[in-house]
Coordinates of N, CA and C in Angstrom, one line a residue:
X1 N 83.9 -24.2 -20.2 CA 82.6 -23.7 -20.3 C 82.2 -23.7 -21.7
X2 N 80.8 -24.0 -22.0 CA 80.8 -24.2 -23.8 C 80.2 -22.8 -23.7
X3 N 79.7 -22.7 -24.9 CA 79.1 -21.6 -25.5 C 77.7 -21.2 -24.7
X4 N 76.8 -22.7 -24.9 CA 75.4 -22.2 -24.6 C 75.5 -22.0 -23.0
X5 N 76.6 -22.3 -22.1 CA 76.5 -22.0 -20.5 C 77.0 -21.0 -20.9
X6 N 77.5 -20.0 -21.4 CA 77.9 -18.3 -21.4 C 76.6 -17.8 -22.1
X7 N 76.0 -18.4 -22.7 CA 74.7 -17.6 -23.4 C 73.6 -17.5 -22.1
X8 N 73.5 -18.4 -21.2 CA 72.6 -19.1 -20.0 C 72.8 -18.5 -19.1
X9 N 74.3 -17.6 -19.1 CA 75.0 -17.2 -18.0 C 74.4 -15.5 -18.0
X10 N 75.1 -15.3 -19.3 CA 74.7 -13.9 -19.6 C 73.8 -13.7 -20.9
X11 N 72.7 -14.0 -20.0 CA 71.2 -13.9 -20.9 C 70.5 -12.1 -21.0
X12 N 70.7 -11.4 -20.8 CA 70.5 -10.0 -20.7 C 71.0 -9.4 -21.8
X13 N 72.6 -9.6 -21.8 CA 73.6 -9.3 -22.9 C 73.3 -9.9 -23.7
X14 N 73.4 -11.0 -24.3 CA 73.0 -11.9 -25.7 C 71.7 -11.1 -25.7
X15 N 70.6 -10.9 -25.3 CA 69.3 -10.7 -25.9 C 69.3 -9.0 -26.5
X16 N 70.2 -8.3 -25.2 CA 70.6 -7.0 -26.0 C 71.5 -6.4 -27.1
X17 N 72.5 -7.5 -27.3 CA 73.1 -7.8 -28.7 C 72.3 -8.4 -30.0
X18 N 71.4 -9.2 -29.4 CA 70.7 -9.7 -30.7 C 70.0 -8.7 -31.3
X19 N 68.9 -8.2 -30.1 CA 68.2 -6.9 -30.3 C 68.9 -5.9 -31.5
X20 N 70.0 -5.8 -31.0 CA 70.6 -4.9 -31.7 C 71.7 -5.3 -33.3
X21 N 71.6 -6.5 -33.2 CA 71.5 -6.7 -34.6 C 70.8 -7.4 -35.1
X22 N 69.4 -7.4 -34.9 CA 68.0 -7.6 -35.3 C 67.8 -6.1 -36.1
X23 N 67.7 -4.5 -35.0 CA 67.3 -3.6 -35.6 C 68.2 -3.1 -36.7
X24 N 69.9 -3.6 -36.5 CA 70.7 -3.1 -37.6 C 70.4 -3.8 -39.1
X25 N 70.1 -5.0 -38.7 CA 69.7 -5.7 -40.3 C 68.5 -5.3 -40.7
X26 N 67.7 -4.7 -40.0 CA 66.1 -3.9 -40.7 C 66.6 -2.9 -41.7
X27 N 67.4 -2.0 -40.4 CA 67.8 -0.9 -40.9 C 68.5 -1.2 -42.2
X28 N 69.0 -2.1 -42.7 CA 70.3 -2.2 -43.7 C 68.6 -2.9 -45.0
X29 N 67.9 -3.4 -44.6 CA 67.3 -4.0 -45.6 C 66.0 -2.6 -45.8
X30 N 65.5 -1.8 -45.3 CA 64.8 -1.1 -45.4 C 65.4 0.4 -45.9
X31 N 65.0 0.5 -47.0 CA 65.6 1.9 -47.4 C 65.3 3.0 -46.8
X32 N 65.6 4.1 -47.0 CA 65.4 5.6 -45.8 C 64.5 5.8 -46.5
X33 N 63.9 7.0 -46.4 CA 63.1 7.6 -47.7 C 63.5 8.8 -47.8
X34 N 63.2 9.3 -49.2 CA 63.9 10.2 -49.7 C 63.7 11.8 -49.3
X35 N 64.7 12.5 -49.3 CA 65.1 14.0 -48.9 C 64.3 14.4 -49.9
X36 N 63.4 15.2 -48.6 CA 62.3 15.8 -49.8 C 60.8 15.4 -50.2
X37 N 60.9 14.3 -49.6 CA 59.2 13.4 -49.9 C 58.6 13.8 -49.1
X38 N 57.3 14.7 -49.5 CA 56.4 14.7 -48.2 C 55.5 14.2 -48.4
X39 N 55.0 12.8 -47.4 CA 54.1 11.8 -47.3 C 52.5 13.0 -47.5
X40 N 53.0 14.1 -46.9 CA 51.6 14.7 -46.4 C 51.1 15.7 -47.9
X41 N 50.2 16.3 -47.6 CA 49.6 17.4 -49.0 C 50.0 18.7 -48.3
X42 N 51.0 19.5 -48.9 CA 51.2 20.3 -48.7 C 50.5 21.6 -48.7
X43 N 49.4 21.2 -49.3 CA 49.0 22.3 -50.7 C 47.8 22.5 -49.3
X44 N 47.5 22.1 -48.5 CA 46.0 21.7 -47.4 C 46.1 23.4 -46.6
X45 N 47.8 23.7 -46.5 CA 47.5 24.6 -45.5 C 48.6 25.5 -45.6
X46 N 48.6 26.8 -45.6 CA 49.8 27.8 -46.1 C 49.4 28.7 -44.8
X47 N 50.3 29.6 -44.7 CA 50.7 30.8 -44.0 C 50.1 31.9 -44.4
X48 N 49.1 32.9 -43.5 CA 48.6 33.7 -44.2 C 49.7 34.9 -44.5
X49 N 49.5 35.5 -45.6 CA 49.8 36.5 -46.2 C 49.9 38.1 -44.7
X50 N 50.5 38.7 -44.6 CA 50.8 39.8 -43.5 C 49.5 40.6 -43.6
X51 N 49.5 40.7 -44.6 CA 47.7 41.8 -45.0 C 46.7 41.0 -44.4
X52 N 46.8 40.1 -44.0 CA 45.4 39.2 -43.3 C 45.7 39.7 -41.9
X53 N 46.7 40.3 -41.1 CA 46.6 40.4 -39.7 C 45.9 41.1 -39.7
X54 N 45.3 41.1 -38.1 CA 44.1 42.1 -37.7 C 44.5 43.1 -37.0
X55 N 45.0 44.7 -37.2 CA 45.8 45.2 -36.3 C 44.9 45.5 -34.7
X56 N 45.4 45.7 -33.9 CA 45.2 45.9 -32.5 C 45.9 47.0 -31.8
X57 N 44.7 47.6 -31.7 CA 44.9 49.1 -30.6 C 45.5 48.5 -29.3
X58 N 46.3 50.3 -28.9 CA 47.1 50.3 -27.8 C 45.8 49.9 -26.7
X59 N 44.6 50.6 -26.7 CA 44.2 50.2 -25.7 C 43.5 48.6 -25.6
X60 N 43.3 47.8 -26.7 CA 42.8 47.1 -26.6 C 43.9 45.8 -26.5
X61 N 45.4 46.3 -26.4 CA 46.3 45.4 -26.1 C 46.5 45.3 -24.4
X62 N 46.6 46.5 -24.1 CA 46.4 46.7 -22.6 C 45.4 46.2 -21.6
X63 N 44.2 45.8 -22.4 CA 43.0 45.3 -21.6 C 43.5 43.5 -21.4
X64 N 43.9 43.1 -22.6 CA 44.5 41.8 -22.5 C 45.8 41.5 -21.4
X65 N 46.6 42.4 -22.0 CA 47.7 42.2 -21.3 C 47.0 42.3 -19.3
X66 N 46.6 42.8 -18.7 CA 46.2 43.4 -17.7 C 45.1 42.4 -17.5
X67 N 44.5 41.7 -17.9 CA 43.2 40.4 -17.7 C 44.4 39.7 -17.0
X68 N 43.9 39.0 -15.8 CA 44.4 37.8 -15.2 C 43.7 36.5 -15.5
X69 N 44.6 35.3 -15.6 CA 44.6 34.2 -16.0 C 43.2 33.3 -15.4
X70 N 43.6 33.7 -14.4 CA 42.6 33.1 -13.3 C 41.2 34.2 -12.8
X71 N 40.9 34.7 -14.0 CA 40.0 35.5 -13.5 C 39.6 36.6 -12.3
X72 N 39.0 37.8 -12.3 CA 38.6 38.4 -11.0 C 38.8 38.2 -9.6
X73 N 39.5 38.9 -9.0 CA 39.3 38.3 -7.6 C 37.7 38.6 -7.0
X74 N 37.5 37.8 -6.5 CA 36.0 38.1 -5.4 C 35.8 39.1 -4.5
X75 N 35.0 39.8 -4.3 CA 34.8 40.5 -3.4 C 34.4 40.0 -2.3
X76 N 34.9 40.2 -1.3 CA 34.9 39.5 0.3 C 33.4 40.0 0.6
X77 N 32.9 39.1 0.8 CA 31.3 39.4 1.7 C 30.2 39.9 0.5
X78 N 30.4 39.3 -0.6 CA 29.5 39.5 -1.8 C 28.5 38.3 -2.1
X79 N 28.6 37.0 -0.9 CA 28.4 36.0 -1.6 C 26.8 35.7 -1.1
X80 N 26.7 36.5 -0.1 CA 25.1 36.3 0.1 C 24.9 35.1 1.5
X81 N 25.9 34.2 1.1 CA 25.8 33.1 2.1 C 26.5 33.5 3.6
X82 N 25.9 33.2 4.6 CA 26.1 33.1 5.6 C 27.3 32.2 6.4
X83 N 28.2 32.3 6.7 CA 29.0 31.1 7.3 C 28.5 30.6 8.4
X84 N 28.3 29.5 8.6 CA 28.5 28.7 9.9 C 29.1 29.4 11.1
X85 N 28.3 28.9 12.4 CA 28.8 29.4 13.2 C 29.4 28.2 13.9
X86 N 29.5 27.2 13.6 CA 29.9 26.0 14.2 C 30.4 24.5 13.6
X87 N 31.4 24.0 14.0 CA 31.8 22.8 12.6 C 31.9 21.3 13.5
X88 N 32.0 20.7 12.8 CA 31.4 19.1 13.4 C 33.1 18.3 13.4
X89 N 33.1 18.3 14.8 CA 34.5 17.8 15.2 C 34.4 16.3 15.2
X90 N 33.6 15.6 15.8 CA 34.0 14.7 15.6 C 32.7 13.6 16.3
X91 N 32.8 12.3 16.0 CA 31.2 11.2 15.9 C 31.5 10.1 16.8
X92 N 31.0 10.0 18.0 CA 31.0 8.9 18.9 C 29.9 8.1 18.6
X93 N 30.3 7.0 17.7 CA 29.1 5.9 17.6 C 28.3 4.9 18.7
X94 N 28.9 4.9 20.1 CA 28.8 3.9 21.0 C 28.8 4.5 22.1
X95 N 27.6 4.3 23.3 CA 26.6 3.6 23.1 C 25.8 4.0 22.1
X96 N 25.7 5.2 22.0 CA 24.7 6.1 21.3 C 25.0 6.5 20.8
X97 N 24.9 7.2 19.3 CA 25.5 8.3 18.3 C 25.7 9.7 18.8
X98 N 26.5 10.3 18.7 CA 26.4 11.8 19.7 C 27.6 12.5 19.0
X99 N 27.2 13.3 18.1 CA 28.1 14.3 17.2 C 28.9 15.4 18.5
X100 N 30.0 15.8 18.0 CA 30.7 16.4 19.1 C 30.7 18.3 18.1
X101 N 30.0 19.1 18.2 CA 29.9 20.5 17.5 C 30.9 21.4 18.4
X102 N 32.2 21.9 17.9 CA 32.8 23.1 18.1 C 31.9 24.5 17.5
X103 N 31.9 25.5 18.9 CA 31.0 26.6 18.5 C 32.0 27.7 18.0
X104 N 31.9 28.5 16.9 CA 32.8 29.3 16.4 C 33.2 30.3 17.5
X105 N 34.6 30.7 17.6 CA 34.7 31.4 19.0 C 34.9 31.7 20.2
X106 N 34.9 30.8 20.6 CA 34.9 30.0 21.6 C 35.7 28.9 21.6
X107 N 36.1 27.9 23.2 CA 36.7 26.7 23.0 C 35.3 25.9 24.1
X108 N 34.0 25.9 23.4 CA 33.1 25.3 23.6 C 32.6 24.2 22.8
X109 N 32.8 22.6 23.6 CA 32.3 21.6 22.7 C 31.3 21.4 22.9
X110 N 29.9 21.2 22.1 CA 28.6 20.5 22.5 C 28.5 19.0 22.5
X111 N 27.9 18.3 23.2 CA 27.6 17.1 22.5 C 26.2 17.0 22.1
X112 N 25.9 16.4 20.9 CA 24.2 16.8 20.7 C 24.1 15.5 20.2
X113 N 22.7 15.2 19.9 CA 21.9 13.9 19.6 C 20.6 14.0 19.0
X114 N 20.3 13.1 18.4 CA 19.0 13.3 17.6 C 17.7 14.3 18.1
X115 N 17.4 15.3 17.7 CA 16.1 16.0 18.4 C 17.4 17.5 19.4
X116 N 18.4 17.4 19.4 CA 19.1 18.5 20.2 C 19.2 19.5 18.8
X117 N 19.3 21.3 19.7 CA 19.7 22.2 19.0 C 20.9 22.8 18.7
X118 N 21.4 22.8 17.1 CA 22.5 23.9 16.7 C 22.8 25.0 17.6
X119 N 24.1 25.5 17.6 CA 23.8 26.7 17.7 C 23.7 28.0 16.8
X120 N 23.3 27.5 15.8 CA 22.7 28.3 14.6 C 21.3 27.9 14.6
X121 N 20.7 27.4 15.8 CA 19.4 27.6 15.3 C 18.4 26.0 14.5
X122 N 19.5 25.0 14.1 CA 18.9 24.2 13.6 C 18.6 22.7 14.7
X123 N 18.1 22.5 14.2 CA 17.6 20.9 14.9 C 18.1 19.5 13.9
X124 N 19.4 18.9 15.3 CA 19.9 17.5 14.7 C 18.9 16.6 14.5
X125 N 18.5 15.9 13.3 CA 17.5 14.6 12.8 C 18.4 13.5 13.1
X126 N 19.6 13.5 12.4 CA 20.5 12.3 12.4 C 21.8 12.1 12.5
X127 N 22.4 11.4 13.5 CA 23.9 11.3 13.4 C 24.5 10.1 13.2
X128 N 25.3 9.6 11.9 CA 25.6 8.9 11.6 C 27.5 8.6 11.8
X129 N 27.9 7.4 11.7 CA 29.0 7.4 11.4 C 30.0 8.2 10.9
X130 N 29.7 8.9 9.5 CA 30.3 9.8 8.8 C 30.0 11.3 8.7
X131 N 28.8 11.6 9.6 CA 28.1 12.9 9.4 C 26.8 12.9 10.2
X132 N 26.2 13.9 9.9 CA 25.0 14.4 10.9 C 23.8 14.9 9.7
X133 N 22.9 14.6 9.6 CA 21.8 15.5 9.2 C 20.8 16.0 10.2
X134 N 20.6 17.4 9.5 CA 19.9 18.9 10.5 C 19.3 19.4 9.6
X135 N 18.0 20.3 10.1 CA 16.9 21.2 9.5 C 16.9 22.3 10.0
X136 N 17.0 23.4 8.9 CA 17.0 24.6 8.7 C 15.6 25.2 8.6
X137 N 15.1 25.5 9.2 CA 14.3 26.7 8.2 C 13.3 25.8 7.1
X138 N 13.2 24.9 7.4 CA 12.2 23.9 6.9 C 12.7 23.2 6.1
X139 N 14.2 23.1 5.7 CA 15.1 22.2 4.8 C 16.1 21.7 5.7
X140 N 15.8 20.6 5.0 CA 17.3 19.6 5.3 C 18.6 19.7 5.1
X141 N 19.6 19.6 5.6 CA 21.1 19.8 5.1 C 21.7 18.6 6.2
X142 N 22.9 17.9 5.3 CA 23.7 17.1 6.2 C 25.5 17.7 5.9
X143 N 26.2 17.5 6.9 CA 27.3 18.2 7.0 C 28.2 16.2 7.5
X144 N 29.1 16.2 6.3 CA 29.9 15.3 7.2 C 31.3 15.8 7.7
X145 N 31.8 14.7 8.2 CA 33.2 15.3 9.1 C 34.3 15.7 8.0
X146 N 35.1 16.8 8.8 CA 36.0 16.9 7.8 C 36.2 18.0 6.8
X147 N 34.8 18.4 6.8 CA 34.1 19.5 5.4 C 33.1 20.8 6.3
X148 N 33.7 22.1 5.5 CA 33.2 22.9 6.2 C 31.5 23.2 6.0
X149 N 31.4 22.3 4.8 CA 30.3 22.8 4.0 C 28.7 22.2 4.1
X150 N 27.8 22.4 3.8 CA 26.8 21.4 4.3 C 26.1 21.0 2.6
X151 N 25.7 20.2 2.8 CA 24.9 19.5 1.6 C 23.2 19.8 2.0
X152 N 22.5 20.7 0.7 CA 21.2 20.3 0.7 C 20.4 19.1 0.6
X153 N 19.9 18.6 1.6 CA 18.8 17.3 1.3 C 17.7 17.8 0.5
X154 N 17.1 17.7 -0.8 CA 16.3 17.8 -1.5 C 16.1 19.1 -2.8
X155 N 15.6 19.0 -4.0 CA 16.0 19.9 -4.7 C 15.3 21.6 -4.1
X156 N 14.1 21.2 -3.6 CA 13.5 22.6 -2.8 C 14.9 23.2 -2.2
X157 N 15.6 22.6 -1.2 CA 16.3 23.1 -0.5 C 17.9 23.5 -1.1
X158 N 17.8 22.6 -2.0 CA 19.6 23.0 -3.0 C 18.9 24.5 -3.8
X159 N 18.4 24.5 -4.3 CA 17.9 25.8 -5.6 C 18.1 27.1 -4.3
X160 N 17.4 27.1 -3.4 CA 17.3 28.1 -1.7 C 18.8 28.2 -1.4
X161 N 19.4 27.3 -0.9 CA 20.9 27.1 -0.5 C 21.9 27.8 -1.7
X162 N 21.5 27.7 -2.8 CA 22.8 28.2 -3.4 C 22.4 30.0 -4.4
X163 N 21.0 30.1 -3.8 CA 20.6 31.1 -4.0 C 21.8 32.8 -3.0
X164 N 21.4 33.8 -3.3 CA 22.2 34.5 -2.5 C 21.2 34.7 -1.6
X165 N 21.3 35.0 0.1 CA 20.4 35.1 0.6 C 19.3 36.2 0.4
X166 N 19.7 37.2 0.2 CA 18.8 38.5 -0.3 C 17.4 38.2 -1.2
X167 N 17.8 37.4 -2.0 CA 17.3 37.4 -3.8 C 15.8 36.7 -2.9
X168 N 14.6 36.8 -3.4 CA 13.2 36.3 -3.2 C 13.3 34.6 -4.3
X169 N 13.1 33.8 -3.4 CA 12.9 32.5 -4.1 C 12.4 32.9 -5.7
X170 N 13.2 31.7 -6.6 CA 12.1 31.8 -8.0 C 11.3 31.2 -8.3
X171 N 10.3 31.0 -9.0 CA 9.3 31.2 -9.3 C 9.1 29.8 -10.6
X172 N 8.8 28.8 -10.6 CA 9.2 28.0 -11.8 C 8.3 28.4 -13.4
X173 N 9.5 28.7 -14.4 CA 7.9 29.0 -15.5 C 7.4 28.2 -15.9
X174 N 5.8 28.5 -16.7 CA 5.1 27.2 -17.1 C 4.9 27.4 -18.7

């Protein structure tokens, strides 16, 4: 077997040996640099002096320590918003579109269709492949599958929706 059929044979090896005295001859022709050289400016940034700390009270260490990371927990039932009384299980496109509504509480399924009532009270407009849109209270919201949440159709209706219920609409300044 000659040489170049052992190099052709074990091509992995030869390329990992070369490699490796490819970087040893750098290494041998490139000097280190010297103990002690600092490329950078030293002078840019020092350590402050102990007299510059800011001392901190017991109580105001305690307030820190005792803050959670993640912020406040919420108060249950503060949010104004109403839950749903009903979630959208699932969309029969054929013959006819016909959204399938689970009623909270129950093991009651509706089937509803364009122009039928929530049982919260709203009226289905549209039922699409992916979702349903329904009117509230003179706004629009679409709810697709999957999600407990509904989407405002229009800015009237988003500003209202993410208002707390209580609060009196605002007022735009001029």
């Amino acid at each position: 077997m000659t040489l170049v059929e052992r190099f052709k044979r074990h091509r992995v090896a030869v390329t990992l040996l070369g490699a490796a005295l490819a970087g040893g001859a750098a290494g041998a022709l490139v000097p280190p640099p010297r103990a002690g050289a600092d490329t950078t400016d030293s002078a840019a940034w020092r350590l402050p002096p102990p007299s510059a700390a800011v001392p901190v009270t017991d109580a105001e260490f305690d307030l820190v320590r005792s803050a959670s990371i993640f912020g406040a927990p919420a108060a249950a039932g503060k949010s104004g918003v109403k839950a749903p009384s009903w979630r959208l299980t699932a969309i029969i496109t054929r013959p006819a579109p016909v959204a399938l509504v689970a009623v909270d509480g129950s093991r009651q399924v509706l089937p509803l269709r364009a122009g039928d009532s929530l049982p919260d009270g709203g009226v289905v407009t549209a039922v699409a492949a992916n979702g349903l849109v329904y009117s509230r209270q003179g706004c629009s919201f679409e709810r697709r599958l999957y999600t407990a949440s509904e989407t405002p159709l229009g800015d009237a209706c988003a500003a209202s929706a993410s208002a707390p219920a209580q609060a009196p609409p605002k007022t735009p300044r001029k």
